[in-house]
Amino acid sequence: MTSTPFTVADYLLTRLKQLDVTEVFQIPGDYVKHFTQALEHFDGVTAIGAINELDAGYAADAYGRTRGLGAISLQYGVSTFSALNAIAGAYVERSPVVVISAAPGADARQIGSMYGVLYHHSTGNLNADEDVYRHVTVAAETLSTSVGAAEKIDALLVAALTHRRPVYIACYKEVWGEPCPRPAAARLRAHIARSEPLALENAVQQAWTQITAAKKPLIFAGVEVLRFGLSDLLQQLIDASGMLYTTTSLGKTVLDEQGDKFIGTYSDAASIGSVRECVLEADCFLTLGTIITDDYLWFVENKYADMVLATSEEIRVGYFKYSGVTMKDFMQALLQRFRLAKATYPLTCVAPPQPHYPDPWAANDDPNVGHDSQALTYNRFFQHAMKFLRERKLFDQIVMTYGVSSAMYVATNAYGLAQNSYISSAAWQCIGFETGAASGAQLGSGKRAWAIAGDGGFMMVCQSLSTLARNKLNAVIFVMSNAVYAIEQVYVDITSFEPGPQHQFDSFDLLPQWDYLALAKAYGARGFRVTTLDELDRTLQALQSLHDQPALVEVVIPQKDLPRQMYRLGIE
């Protein structure tokens, strides 16, 4: 009896399983069939059939953010190119995803060269996939033979772990099915870079001088702290220094949002007043793992010289930059300084009191919506949903997903969320991310996904609801239904939100009316439609008992509802 050979595909799947990747999001195809067939029968790694490439890409991204590494299997050309947007977002926002594909094999290349045959899904450049993916990965390679495949796969996986960014692995069509040695039992680990000692000492000394001279220092934490496993170190720094801290929108929930040192998330003008005031008054920012986007132009223009910045790519103190210094070493060295300075640290300052319920939601409600106490708005939705979650102690049992939308900015005002429970496309700013990400977030974290989408974003990837139903995930997709790209209209012409028929939305920002209840039924989800606060409260109760089935909740809000968070962003 002939035993089944251990193949290159088996090698990669074994390595992924060792790294706790137990699901691979998949779009099938003939070029990649040897890998997908191996995945179909591989013990311990499950193929998650996604409905399209963006769905699979967003899911793999969210899985990587919650599990530490994600994987997606794609067909050559038509599939890889369709997923490119999702992988670019993972690249920008530091989410390690293994992109797996296959290309025309050696026989096809020879025939194509001899006879001028254009193979399906090809541009004519058989290296085009790899060439394109080199722009949104930290390493990309197409294996033409099984010789050396194990070593090359290991190197690519180590690169993903080290940089917390995507990598691209493709094989010639036949290579995934070729024999390969089995991997070692030890799991792969990220490469640990070491700082140049003198550069580290110089950077820390300059930073210490700036920090100790400050009257109101503030820690500004970002998503890289979470991605690189430095959250415990950040907490130690907060405890040893006594400094207050905030986070970026992308870095929200880098820690559990508890204790008296968290002032709230800083999302520029969308922030609550006490957060903006703390940032305005601070004279030194220990900025750790923070990706500074154009959401923070005011901060850069006004606080650049006050920043002590440490990221995976740069160490900077004021205007001085230091090469050869790692973020982890820099944080550890500062922690040691704080612990030795017992006469001065920890500081005894405490964060301003959190807004008293129903604020910050009531204070940020659109004053032009009207006085109907039952009417739903962005802020009233969050007021009731957050109250529901808090009272039932559900913050540590859910993971929220957001694409760029008005809801994402409103949600940055929330307090009390659990670590790594707020996943957003706050830097790449992709409309529709939240719905596709829900399956990956739930499978990766083991927690229930709560996606809060604009109707425009949901319409882009509504088929993701089918993926949730197919896999019996009880994720909830809330659709803020106002039939307009509200976030786009804010930046096109914010006066469109003013009362009166003379103020109209641009036609390109208007959306069609959908029957969400019928859509939910078609996709195998449970459908709800809420138009009042009482209906919302009853629906939230009903969602508790929903298992093995996703829910689609249409939250009907006025078309001109403009939350004050978005209003401030639009005018400042």
mmCIF file of C-alpha atoms in Angstrom, residues 33-267:
data_model
loop_
_atom_site.group_PDB
_atom_site.id
_atom_site.type_symbol
_atom_site.label_atom_id
_atom_site.label_comp_id
_atom_site.label_asym_id
_atom_site.label_seq_id
_atom_site.Cartn_x
_atom_site.Cartn_y
_atom_site.Cartn_z
ATOM 1 C CA LYS A 33 -5.965 23.252 -6.230
ATOM 2 C CA HIS A 34 -3.093 21.251 -4.704
ATOM 3 C CA PHE A 35 -3.068 23.551 -1.704
ATOM 4 C CA THR A 36 -6.852 23.688 -1.316
ATOM 5 C CA GLN A 37 -7.120 19.899 -1.568
ATOM 6 C CA ALA A 38 -4.440 19.504 1.113
ATOM 7 C CA LEU A 39 -6.288 22.025 3.290
ATOM 8 C CA GLU A 40 -9.558 20.139 2.789
ATOM 9 C CA HIS A 41 -8.149 17.043 4.471
ATOM 10 C CA PHE A 42 -5.600 18.547 6.880
ATOM 11 C CA ASP A 43 -6.235 17.703 10.522
ATOM 12 C CA GLY A 44 -6.410 20.754 12.784
ATOM 13 C CA VAL A 45 -6.763 23.503 10.189
ATOM 14 C CA THR A 46 -10.213 24.254 8.793
ATOM 15 C CA ALA A 47 -10.966 25.833 5.436
ATOM 16 C CA ILE A 48 -13.395 28.738 5.802
ATOM 17 C CA GLY A 49 -15.044 29.215 2.443
ATOM 18 C CA ALA A 50 -15.509 32.943 1.990
ATOM 19 C CA ILE A 51 -18.054 34.419 -0.382
ATOM 20 C CA ASN A 52 -15.600 36.686 -2.231
ATOM 21 C CA GLU A 53 -12.029 37.940 -1.997
ATOM 22 C CA LEU A 54 -12.689 41.110 0.002
ATOM 23 C CA ASP A 55 -14.716 39.084 2.470
ATOM 24 C CA ALA A 56 -11.850 36.613 2.819
ATOM 25 C CA GLY A 57 -9.224 39.365 3.032
ATOM 26 C CA TYR A 58 -10.982 41.414 5.705
ATOM 27 C CA ALA A 59 -11.663 38.224 7.675
ATOM 28 C CA ALA A 60 -8.030 37.086 7.516
ATOM 29 C CA ASP A 61 -6.929 40.566 8.588
ATOM 30 C CA ALA A 62 -9.233 40.559 11.640
ATOM 31 C CA TYR A 63 -8.169 36.997 12.455
ATOM 32 C CA GLY A 64 -4.547 38.132 12.416
ATOM 33 C CA ARG A 65 -5.353 41.029 14.740
ATOM 34 C CA THR A 66 -7.026 38.757 17.283
ATOM 35 C CA ARG A 67 -5.072 35.484 16.929
ATOM 36 C CA GLY A 68 -1.627 36.855 16.098
ATOM 37 C CA LEU A 69 -1.452 35.496 12.541
ATOM 38 C CA GLY A 70 -4.038 35.005 9.800
ATOM 39 C CA ALA A 71 -4.011 33.201 6.466
ATOM 40 C CA ILE A 72 -5.886 33.438 3.173
ATOM 41 C CA SER A 73 -5.733 31.116 0.157
ATOM 42 C CA LEU A 74 -6.422 32.749 -3.216
ATOM 43 C CA GLN A 75 -6.559 31.904 -6.897
ATOM 44 C CA TYR A 76 -3.930 33.457 -9.167
ATOM 45 C CA GLY A 77 -4.603 36.850 -10.774
ATOM 46 C CA VAL A 78 -8.338 37.418 -10.595
ATOM 47 C CA SER A 79 -8.467 36.451 -6.933
ATOM 48 C CA THR A 80 -5.230 37.930 -5.620
ATOM 49 C CA PHE A 81 -5.892 41.247 -7.317
ATOM 50 C CA SER A 82 -9.414 41.378 -5.880
ATOM 51 C CA ALA A 83 -8.045 40.854 -2.354
ATOM 52 C CA LEU A 84 -5.334 43.474 -2.749
ATOM 53 C CA ASN A 85 -7.281 46.235 -0.993
ATOM 54 C CA ALA A 86 -7.791 44.114 2.106
ATOM 55 C CA ILE A 87 -4.136 43.070 2.280
ATOM 56 C CA ALA A 88 -3.028 46.681 1.824
ATOM 57 C CA GLY A 89 -5.106 47.558 4.881
ATOM 58 C CA ALA A 90 -3.463 44.755 6.839
ATOM 59 C CA TYR A 91 -0.063 46.075 5.759
ATOM 60 C CA VAL A 92 -0.808 49.646 6.827
ATOM 61 C CA GLU A 93 -2.371 48.647 10.141
ATOM 62 C CA ARG A 94 0.210 46.000 11.125
ATOM 63 C CA SER A 95 -1.822 42.811 10.811
ATOM 64 C CA PRO A 96 0.194 39.677 9.941
ATOM 65 C CA VAL A 97 -1.564 37.740 7.170
ATOM 66 C CA VAL A 98 -0.103 34.916 5.070
ATOM 67 C CA VAL A 99 -1.344 35.299 1.486
ATOM 68 C CA ILE A 100 -1.221 31.877 -0.200
ATOM 69 C CA SER A 101 -1.563 31.442 -3.943
ATOM 70 C CA ALA A 102 -0.281 29.537 -6.980
ATOM 71 C CA ALA A 103 0.827 30.538 -10.459
ATOM 72 C CA PRO A 104 0.925 28.815 -13.837
ATOM 73 C CA GLY A 105 3.400 25.947 -13.651
ATOM 74 C CA ALA A 106 6.567 25.088 -15.510
ATOM 75 C CA ASP A 107 4.713 23.379 -18.371
ATOM 76 C CA ALA A 108 2.408 26.346 -18.882
ATOM 77 C CA ARG A 109 5.319 28.758 -18.916
ATOM 78 C CA GLN A 110 7.134 26.734 -21.553
ATOM 79 C CA ILE A 111 4.040 26.455 -23.768
ATOM 80 C CA GLY A 112 3.281 30.132 -23.320
ATOM 81 C CA SER A 113 6.825 31.075 -24.268
ATOM 82 C CA MET A 114 6.930 28.805 -27.305
ATOM 83 C CA TYR A 115 3.484 29.464 -28.749
ATOM 84 C CA GLY A 116 2.471 32.829 -27.336
ATOM 85 C CA VAL A 117 -0.420 31.413 -25.292
ATOM 86 C CA LEU A 118 -2.025 33.797 -22.791
ATOM 87 C CA TYR A 119 -3.050 31.720 -19.785
ATOM 88 C CA HIS A 120 -6.314 32.461 -17.983
ATOM 89 C CA HIS A 121 -6.193 34.967 -15.109
ATOM 90 C CA SER A 122 -2.832 36.207 -16.387
ATOM 91 C CA THR A 123 -1.911 39.692 -17.568
ATOM 92 C CA GLY A 124 0.805 38.164 -19.709
ATOM 93 C CA ASN A 125 3.377 38.866 -17.001
ATOM 94 C CA LEU A 126 3.390 35.645 -14.980
ATOM 95 C CA ASN A 127 5.206 37.424 -12.157
ATOM 96 C CA ALA A 128 2.627 40.207 -11.904
ATOM 97 C CA ASP A 129 1.027 38.857 -8.702
ATOM 98 C CA GLU A 130 4.298 38.760 -6.837
ATOM 99 C CA ASP A 131 5.358 42.128 -8.254
ATOM 100 C CA VAL A 132 2.144 43.786 -7.043
ATOM 101 C CA TYR A 133 2.158 42.124 -3.619
ATOM 102 C CA ARG A 134 5.699 43.270 -2.928
ATOM 103 C CA HIS A 135 4.166 46.727 -2.372
ATOM 104 C CA VAL A 136 1.842 45.552 0.439
ATOM 105 C CA THR A 137 3.892 42.812 2.126
ATOM 106 C CA VAL A 138 7.210 42.621 3.944
ATOM 107 C CA ALA A 139 8.258 39.582 1.889
ATOM 108 C CA ALA A 140 6.935 37.952 -1.274
ATOM 109 C CA GLU A 141 8.133 34.894 -3.127
ATOM 110 C CA THR A 142 6.972 32.451 -5.806
ATOM 111 C CA LEU A 143 8.491 28.979 -5.453
ATOM 112 C CA SER A 144 9.325 27.297 -8.747
ATOM 113 C CA THR A 145 10.452 24.036 -7.143
ATOM 114 C CA SER A 146 10.083 22.086 -3.937
ATOM 115 C CA VAL A 147 13.854 22.236 -3.484
ATOM 116 C CA GLY A 148 14.451 24.637 -0.598
ATOM 117 C CA ALA A 149 10.713 25.227 -0.180
ATOM 118 C CA ALA A 150 10.755 24.483 3.555
ATOM 119 C CA GLU A 151 13.467 27.028 4.271
ATOM 120 C CA LYS A 152 11.800 29.690 2.125
ATOM 121 C CA ILE A 153 8.397 29.157 3.746
ATOM 122 C CA ASP A 154 9.978 29.420 7.186
ATOM 123 C CA ALA A 155 11.722 32.659 6.251
ATOM 124 C CA LEU A 156 8.467 34.172 4.993
ATOM 125 C CA LEU A 157 6.548 33.182 8.124
ATOM 126 C CA VAL A 158 9.293 34.569 10.361
ATOM 127 C CA ALA A 159 9.090 37.849 8.425
ATOM 128 C CA ALA A 160 5.331 38.052 9.075
ATOM 129 C CA LEU A 161 5.854 37.397 12.786
ATOM 130 C CA THR A 162 8.768 39.802 13.065
ATOM 131 C CA HIS A 163 7.200 42.755 11.289
ATOM 132 C CA ARG A 164 3.531 42.011 12.094
ATOM 133 C CA ARG A 165 2.650 42.549 8.467
ATOM 134 C CA PRO A 166 1.498 40.385 5.540
ATOM 135 C CA VAL A 167 3.678 38.092 3.439
ATOM 136 C CA TYR A 168 2.954 36.523 0.057
ATOM 137 C CA ILE A 169 3.688 32.843 -0.653
ATOM 138 C CA ALA A 170 2.944 31.375 -4.085
ATOM 139 C CA CYS A 171 4.101 28.228 -5.850
ATOM 140 C CA TYR A 172 4.098 27.071 -9.412
ATOM 141 C CA LYS A 173 0.867 25.113 -9.789
ATOM 142 C CA GLU A 174 2.456 21.688 -9.347
ATOM 143 C CA VAL A 175 4.826 22.578 -6.501
ATOM 144 C CA TRP A 176 2.192 22.669 -3.724
ATOM 145 C CA GLY A 177 1.647 18.943 -4.364
ATOM 146 C CA GLU A 178 5.310 17.929 -4.486
ATOM 147 C CA PRO A 179 7.015 15.994 -1.636
ATOM 148 C CA CYS A 180 8.642 17.982 1.139
ATOM 149 C CA PRO A 181 10.424 17.126 4.422
ATOM 150 C CA ARG A 182 8.395 17.544 7.594
ATOM 151 C CA PRO A 183 9.093 20.635 9.709
ATOM 152 C CA ALA A 184 10.738 20.570 13.106
ATOM 153 C CA ALA A 185 8.419 20.311 16.105
ATOM 154 C CA ALA A 186 9.437 23.691 17.475
ATOM 155 C CA ARG A 187 7.236 26.529 16.317
ATOM 156 C CA LEU A 188 8.737 29.445 14.429
ATOM 157 C CA ARG A 189 9.388 32.660 16.312
ATOM 158 C CA ALA A 190 9.889 36.278 15.407
ATOM 159 C CA HIS A 191 13.414 37.506 14.946
ATOM 160 C CA ILE A 192 14.457 39.549 17.979
ATOM 161 C CA ALA A 193 16.451 42.625 17.059
ATOM 162 C CA ARG A 194 18.840 44.095 19.609
ATOM 163 C CA SER A 195 19.512 47.760 20.056
ATOM 164 C CA GLU A 196 22.937 49.264 19.603
ATOM 165 C CA PRO A 197 23.819 49.995 23.266
ATOM 166 C CA LEU A 198 25.207 53.498 22.853
ATOM 167 C CA ALA A 199 22.372 54.596 20.565
ATOM 168 C CA LEU A 200 19.873 53.228 23.078
ATOM 169 C CA GLU A 201 21.543 55.060 25.955
ATOM 170 C CA ASN A 202 21.605 58.329 24.015
ATOM 171 C CA ALA A 203 17.949 58.030 23.018
ATOM 172 C CA VAL A 204 16.800 57.178 26.539
ATOM 173 C CA GLN A 205 18.868 59.967 28.108
ATOM 174 C CA GLN A 206 17.430 62.547 25.716
ATOM 175 C CA ALA A 207 13.916 61.219 26.307
ATOM 176 C CA TRP A 208 14.396 61.211 30.077
ATOM 177 C CA THR A 209 15.514 64.835 29.994
ATOM 178 C CA GLN A 210 12.382 65.816 28.100
ATOM 179 C CA ILE A 211 10.020 63.706 30.230
ATOM 180 C CA THR A 212 11.358 64.872 33.596
ATOM 181 C CA ALA A 213 11.232 68.527 32.532
ATOM 182 C CA ALA A 214 7.548 68.260 31.674
ATOM 183 C CA LYS A 215 4.818 69.526 33.969
ATOM 184 C CA LYS A 216 2.017 67.525 32.376
ATOM 185 C CA PRO A 217 3.430 64.508 30.538
ATOM 186 C CA LEU A 218 1.034 62.109 28.815
ATOM 187 C CA ILE A 219 1.452 58.637 27.330
ATOM 188 C CA PHE A 220 -0.005 58.366 23.816
ATOM 189 C CA ALA A 221 -0.302 54.662 23.003
ATOM 190 C CA GLY A 222 -0.845 53.117 19.592
ATOM 191 C CA VAL A 223 -1.697 49.843 17.948
ATOM 192 C CA GLU A 224 1.884 48.584 17.571
ATOM 193 C CA VAL A 225 2.061 48.076 21.330
ATOM 194 C CA LEU A 226 -0.718 45.535 20.969
ATOM 195 C CA ARG A 227 0.543 43.968 17.734
ATOM 196 C CA PHE A 228 4.052 43.386 19.087
ATOM 197 C CA GLY A 229 2.882 41.951 22.404
ATOM 198 C CA LEU A 230 4.007 44.923 24.504
ATOM 199 C CA SER A 231 0.744 45.682 26.309
ATOM 200 C CA ASP A 232 2.024 44.316 29.631
ATOM 201 C CA LEU A 233 5.147 46.447 29.281
ATOM 202 C CA LEU A 234 2.997 49.501 28.579
ATOM 203 C CA GLN A 235 0.954 48.808 31.713
ATOM 204 C CA GLN A 236 4.167 48.567 33.736
ATOM 205 C CA LEU A 237 5.293 51.915 32.335
ATOM 206 C CA ILE A 238 1.981 53.506 33.307
ATOM 207 C CA ASP A 239 2.204 52.050 36.808
ATOM 208 C CA ALA A 240 5.855 53.030 37.338
ATOM 209 C CA SER A 241 5.522 56.540 35.899
ATOM 210 C CA GLY A 242 2.041 57.335 37.169
ATOM 211 C CA MET A 243 1.431 59.147 33.890
ATOM 212 C CA LEU A 244 -2.024 59.410 32.382
ATOM 213 C CA TYR A 245 -2.521 57.802 29.010
ATOM 214 C CA THR A 246 -4.640 57.986 25.899
ATOM 215 C CA THR A 247 -4.726 55.991 22.660
ATOM 216 C CA THR A 248 -5.271 56.628 18.985
ATOM 217 C CA SER A 249 -8.469 55.451 17.319
ATOM 218 C CA LEU A 250 -6.544 52.583 15.710
ATOM 219 C CA GLY A 251 -4.921 51.759 19.041
ATOM 220 C CA LYS A 252 -8.139 51.845 21.068
ATOM 221 C CA THR A 253 -8.229 48.912 23.552
ATOM 222 C CA VAL A 254 -4.477 48.422 23.467
ATOM 223 C CA LEU A 255 -5.172 47.857 27.182
ATOM 224 C CA ASP A 256 -8.318 47.162 29.162
ATOM 225 C CA GLU A 257 -9.957 50.567 29.514
ATOM 226 C CA GLN A 258 -10.080 50.455 33.281
ATOM 227 C CA GLY A 259 -8.420 52.355 36.105
ATOM 228 C CA ASP A 260 -7.896 56.021 36.819
ATOM 229 C CA LYS A 261 -5.037 56.606 34.363
ATOM 230 C CA PHE A 262 -7.020 56.296 31.113
ATOM 231 C CA ILE A 263 -8.337 59.683 30.000
ATOM 232 C CA GLY A 264 -10.209 58.252 26.993
ATOM 233 C CA THR A 265 -9.343 57.746 23.339
ATOM 234 C CA TYR A 266 -7.949 60.719 21.455
ATOM 235 C CA SER A 267 -9.558 61.000 18.025
#
